[in-house]
Coordinates of C-alpha atoms in Angstrom, one line a residue:
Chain Z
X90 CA 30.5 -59.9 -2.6
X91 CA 33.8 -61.4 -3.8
X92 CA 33.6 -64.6 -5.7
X93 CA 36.1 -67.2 -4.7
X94 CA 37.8 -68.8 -7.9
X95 CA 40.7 -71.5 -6.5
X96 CA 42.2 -74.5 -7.6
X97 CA 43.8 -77.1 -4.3
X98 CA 46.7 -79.4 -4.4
X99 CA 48.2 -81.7 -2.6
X100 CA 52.2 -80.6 -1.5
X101 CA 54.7 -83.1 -2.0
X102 CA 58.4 -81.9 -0.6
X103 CA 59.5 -79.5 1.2
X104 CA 61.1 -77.6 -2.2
X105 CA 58.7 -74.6 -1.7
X106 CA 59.8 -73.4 1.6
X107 CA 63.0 -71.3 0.2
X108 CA 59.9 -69.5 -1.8
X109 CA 57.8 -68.8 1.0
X110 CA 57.2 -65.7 3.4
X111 CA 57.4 -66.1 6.9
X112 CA 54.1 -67.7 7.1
X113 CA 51.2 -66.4 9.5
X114 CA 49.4 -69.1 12.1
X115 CA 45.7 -69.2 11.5
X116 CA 43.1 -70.8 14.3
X117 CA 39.9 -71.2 12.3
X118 CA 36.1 -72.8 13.0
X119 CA 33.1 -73.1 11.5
X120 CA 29.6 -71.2 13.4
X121 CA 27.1 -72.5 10.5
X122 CA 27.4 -75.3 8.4
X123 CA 25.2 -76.5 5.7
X124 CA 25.9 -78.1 2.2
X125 CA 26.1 -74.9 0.0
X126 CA 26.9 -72.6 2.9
X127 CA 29.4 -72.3 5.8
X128 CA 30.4 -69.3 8.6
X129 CA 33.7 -69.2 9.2
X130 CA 35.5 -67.4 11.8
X131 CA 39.2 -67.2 11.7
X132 CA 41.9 -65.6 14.0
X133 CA 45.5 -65.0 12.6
X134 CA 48.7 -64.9 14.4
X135 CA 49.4 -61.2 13.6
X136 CA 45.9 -60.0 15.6
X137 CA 43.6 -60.0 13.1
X138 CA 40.0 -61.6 12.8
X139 CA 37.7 -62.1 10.3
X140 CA 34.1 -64.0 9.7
X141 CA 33.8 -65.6 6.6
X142 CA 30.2 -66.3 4.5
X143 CA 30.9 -68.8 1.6
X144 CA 28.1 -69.7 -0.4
X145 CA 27.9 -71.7 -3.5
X146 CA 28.4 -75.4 -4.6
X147 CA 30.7 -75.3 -7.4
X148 CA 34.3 -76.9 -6.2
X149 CA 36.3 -73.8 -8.5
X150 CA 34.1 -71.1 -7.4
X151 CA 31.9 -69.8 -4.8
X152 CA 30.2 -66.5 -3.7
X153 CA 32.2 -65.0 -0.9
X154 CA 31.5 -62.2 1.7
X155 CA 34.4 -61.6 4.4
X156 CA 33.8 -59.0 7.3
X157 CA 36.8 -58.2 9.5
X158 CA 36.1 -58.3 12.8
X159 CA 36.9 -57.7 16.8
X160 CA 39.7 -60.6 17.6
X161 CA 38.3 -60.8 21.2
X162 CA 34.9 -61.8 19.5
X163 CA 36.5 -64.2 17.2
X164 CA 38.2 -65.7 20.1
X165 CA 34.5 -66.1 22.1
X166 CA 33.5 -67.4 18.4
X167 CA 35.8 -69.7 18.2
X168 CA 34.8 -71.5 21.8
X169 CA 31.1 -72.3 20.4
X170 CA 32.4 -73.5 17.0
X171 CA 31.0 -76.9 15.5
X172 CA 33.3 -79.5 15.3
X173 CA 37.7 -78.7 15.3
X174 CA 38.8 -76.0 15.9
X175 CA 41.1 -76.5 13.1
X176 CA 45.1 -74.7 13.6
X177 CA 47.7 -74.7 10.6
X178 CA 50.1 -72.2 9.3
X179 CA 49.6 -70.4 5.8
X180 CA 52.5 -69.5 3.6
X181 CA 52.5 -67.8 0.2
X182 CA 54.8 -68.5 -2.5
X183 CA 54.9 -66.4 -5.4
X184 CA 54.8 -68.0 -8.7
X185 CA 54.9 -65.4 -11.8
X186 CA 51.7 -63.3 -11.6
X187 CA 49.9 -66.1 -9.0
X188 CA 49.7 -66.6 -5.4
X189 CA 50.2 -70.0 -4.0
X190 CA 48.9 -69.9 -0.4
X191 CA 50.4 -73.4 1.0
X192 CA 48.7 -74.5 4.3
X193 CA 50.7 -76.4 6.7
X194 CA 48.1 -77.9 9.2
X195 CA 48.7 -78.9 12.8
X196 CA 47.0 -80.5 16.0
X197 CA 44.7 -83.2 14.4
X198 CA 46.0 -83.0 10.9
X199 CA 49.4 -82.9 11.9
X200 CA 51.2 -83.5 8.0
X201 CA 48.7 -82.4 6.1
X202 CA 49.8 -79.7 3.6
X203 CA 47.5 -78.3 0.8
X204 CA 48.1 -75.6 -2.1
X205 CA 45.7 -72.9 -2.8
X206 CA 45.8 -70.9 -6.1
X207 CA 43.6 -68.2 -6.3
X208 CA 42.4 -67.4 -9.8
X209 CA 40.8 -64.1 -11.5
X210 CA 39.1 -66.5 -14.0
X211 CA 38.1 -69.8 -14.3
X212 CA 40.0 -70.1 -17.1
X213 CA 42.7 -69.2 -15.6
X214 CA 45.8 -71.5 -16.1
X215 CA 48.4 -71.2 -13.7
X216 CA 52.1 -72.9 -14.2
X217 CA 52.0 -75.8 -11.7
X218 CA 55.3 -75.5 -9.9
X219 CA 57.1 -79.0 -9.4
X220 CA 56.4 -79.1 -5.6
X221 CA 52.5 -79.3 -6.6
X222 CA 51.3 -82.7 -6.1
X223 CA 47.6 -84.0 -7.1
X224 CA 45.2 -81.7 -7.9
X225 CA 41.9 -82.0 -5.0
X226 CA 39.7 -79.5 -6.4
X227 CA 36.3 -80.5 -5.6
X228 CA 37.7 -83.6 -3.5
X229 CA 35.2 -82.6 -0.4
X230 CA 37.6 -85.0 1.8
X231 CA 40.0 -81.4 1.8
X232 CA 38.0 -78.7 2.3
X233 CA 38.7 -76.9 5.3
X234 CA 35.1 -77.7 6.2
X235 CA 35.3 -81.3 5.9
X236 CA 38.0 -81.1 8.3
X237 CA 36.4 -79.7 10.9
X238 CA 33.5 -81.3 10.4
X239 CA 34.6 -84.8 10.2
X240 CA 34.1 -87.2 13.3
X241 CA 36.5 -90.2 14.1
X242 CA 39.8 -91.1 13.1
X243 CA 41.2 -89.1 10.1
X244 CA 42.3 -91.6 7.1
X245 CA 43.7 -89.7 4.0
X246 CA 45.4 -92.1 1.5
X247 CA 49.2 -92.7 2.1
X248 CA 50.1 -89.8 0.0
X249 CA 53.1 -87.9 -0.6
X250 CA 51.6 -85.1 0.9
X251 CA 51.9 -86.0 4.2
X252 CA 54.9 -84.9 5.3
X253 CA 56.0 -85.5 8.6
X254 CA 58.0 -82.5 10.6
Chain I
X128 CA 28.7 -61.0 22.8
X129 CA 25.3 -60.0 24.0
X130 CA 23.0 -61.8 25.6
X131 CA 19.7 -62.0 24.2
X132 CA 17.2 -62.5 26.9
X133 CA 13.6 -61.5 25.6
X134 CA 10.1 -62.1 25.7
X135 CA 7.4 -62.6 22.9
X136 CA 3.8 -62.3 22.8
X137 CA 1.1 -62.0 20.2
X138 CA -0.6 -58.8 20.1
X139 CA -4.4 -58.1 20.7
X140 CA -5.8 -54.6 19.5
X141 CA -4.6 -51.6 17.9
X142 CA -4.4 -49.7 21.3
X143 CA -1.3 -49.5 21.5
X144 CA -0.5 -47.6 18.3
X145 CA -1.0 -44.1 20.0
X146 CA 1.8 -45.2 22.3
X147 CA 4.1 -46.2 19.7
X148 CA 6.9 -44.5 18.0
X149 CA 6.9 -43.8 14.0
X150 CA 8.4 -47.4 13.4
X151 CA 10.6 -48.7 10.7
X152 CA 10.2 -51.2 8.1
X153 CA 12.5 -54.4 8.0
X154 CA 13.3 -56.9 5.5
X155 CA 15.6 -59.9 7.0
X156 CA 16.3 -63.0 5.5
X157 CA 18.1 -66.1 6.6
X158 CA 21.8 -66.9 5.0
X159 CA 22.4 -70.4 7.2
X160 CA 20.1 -71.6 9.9
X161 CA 20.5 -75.0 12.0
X162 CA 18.8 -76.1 14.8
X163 CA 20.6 -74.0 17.7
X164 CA 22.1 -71.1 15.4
X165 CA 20.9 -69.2 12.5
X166 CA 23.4 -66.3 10.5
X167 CA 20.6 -63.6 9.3
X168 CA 20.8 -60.5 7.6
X169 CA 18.3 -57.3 7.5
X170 CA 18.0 -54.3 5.9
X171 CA 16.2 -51.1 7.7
X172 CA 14.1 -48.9 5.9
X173 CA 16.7 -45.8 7.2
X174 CA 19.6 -47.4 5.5
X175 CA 21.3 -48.9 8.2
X176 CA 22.1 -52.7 7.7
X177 CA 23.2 -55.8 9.5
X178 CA 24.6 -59.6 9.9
X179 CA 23.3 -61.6 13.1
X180 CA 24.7 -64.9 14.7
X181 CA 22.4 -66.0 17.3
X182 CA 23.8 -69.4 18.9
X183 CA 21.7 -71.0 21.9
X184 CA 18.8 -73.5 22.6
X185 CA 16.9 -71.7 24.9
X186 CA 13.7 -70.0 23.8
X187 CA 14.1 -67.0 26.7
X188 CA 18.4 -66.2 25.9
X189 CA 20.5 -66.6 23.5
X190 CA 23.9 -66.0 22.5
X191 CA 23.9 -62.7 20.0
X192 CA 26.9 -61.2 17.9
X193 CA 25.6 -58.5 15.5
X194 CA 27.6 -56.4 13.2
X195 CA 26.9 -53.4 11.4
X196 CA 27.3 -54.0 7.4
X197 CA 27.4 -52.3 4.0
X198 CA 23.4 -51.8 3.0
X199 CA 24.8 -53.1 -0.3
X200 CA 26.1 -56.2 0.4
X201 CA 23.2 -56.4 2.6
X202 CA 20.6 -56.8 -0.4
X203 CA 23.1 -59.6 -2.6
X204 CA 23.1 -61.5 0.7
X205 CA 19.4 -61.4 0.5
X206 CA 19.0 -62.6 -2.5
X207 CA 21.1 -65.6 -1.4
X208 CA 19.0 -65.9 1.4
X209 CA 17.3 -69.2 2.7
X210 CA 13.5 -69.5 2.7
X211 CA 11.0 -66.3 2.7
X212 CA 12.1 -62.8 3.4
X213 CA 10.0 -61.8 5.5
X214 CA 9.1 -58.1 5.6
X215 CA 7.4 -56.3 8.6
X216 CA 7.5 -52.7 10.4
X217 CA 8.7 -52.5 14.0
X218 CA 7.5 -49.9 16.5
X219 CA 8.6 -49.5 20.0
X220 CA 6.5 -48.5 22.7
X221 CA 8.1 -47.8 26.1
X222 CA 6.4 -48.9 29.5
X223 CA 8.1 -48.2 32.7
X224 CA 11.7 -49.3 32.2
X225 CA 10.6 -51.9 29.2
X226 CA 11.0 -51.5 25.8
X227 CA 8.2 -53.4 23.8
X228 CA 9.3 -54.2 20.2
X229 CA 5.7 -54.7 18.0
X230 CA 6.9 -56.1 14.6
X231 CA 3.5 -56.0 12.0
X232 CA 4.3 -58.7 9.6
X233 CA 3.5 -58.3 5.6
X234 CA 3.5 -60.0 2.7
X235 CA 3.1 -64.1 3.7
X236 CA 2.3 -63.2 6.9
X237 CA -0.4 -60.1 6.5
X238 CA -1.7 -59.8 10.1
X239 CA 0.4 -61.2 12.4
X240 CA 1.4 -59.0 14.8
X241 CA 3.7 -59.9 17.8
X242 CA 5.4 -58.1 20.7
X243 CA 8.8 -58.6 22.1
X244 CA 10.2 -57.0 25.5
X245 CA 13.9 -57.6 25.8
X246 CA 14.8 -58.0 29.9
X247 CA 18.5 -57.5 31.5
X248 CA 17.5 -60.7 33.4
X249 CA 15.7 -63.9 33.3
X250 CA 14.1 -62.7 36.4
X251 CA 13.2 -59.6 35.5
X252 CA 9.4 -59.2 35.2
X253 CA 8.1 -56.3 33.3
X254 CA 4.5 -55.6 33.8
X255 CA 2.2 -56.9 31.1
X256 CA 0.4 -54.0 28.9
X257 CA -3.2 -54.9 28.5
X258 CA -3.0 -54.8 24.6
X259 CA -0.9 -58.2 24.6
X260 CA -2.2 -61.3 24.4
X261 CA -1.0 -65.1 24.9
X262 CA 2.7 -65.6 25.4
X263 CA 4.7 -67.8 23.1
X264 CA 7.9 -67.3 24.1
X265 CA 9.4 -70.8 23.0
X266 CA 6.9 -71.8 20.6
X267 CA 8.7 -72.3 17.7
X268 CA 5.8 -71.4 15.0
X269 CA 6.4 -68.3 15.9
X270 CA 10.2 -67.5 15.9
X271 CA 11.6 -65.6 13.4
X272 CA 13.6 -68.4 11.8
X273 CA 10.2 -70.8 11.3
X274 CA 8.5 -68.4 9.7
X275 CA 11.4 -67.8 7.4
X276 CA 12.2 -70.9 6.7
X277 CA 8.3 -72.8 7.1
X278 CA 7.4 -73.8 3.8
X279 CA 3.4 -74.6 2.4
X280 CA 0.6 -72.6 3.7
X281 CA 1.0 -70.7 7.2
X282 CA -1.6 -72.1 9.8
X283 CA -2.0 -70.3 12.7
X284 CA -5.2 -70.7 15.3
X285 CA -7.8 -68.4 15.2
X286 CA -5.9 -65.8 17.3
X287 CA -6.7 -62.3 18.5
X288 CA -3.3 -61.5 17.1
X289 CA -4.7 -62.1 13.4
X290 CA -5.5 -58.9 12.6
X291 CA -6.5 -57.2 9.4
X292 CA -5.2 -53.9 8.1

């Protein structure tokens, strides 16, 4: 078991992209869903797959157990998902001795862009580059579950993090 | 993904235990469970390990994906699990083409003893050894996940199956 230690922002700009990789595509959904627990499964544009147990309730941190798997399976996964079927494309930006993972969604969330730092410590204080916007750690409106879960239209707040293009 | 189309049965007697095989214990546990899909995780008493998603309504077939994991990980996901683990030895007795699956309970559920034959089809119709007892495919006191996941004093009818020892 890994545990999951992150921090989520908000993007404002487009001054990270000269930082970023190439970027990989990501089709994800959700098999289980309950308050402290979720099953993910998550296919990526370079072939791989992988199923994702998160346990936990805490926002920074949460118990995490990832299995790769067979992408055909993923795929048959992915058609009996719960809710969206949610598609975006994840870039990492290196930032001293952090990775930023920056998620660009698309389809439903089309403009939405959110930061991930992944930390080895909760006490862990990362330099917030300047194209880091608010901070939605533990704002249950962004997590990836949230947004596949949610029903009806999507509303964020007029935010400079949603970027069209 | 298998199909899982299957049969279940309380159990009357001890005659079939000179027809079975040696068996092997089982502790399983459930990590998420919702009303048409449950994520559960067991542990065999020869070491071997493993995650199951079973997605479906149906009582007779349901959608299976099952992986083989670390035994490890295994027991920390067991300790995260949902509800009782349950603990129970399985034996297998063959008859004709059928393989019955006998799972003795323990623990919470001392004496309960209940027979499974898994079919190729819903049409198939394997011949009924004269050691089982009522059906209860579809009643859901009796799946797996209930008895998991049931909480306050187990209640079951004055039943053959009820054995002791």
């Amino acid at each position: 078991m890994a545990k999951e230690i992150e921090r989520k922002f908000l993007v404002s700009g487009t001054s990270w992209r000269p930082l970023a990789d190439a970027g990989v595509s990501i089709r994800q959904g959700y098999l289980v869903a309950a308050d402290d627990r979720s099953l993910r499964v998550r296919t990526y544009g370079d072939g791989r797959a992988c199923l994702t147990l998160k346990i936990g309730h805490t926002a920074l941190a949460r118990d995490e157990y990832e299995f790769d798997i067979d992408p055909q399976i993923a795929e048959e996964m992915l058609s009996q998902a719960i809710g969206t079927v949610i598609t975006k494309v994840r870039y990492e930006v290196e930032q001293q001795e952090f990775t930023w993972e920056i998620d660009v969604y698309n389809g439903r969330y089309s403009g939405l862009v959110i930061a991930e730092v992944e930390l080895e410590s909760e006490a862990d204080l990362p330099a917030i580059p300047d194209w880091v916007g608010r901070e939605v750690t533990g704002d249950d409106r962004y997590s990836n579950q949230a947004l596949a879960l949610s029903e009806g239209p999507i509303e964020f707040p007029d935010e400079p993090h949603h970027q069209s293009g």
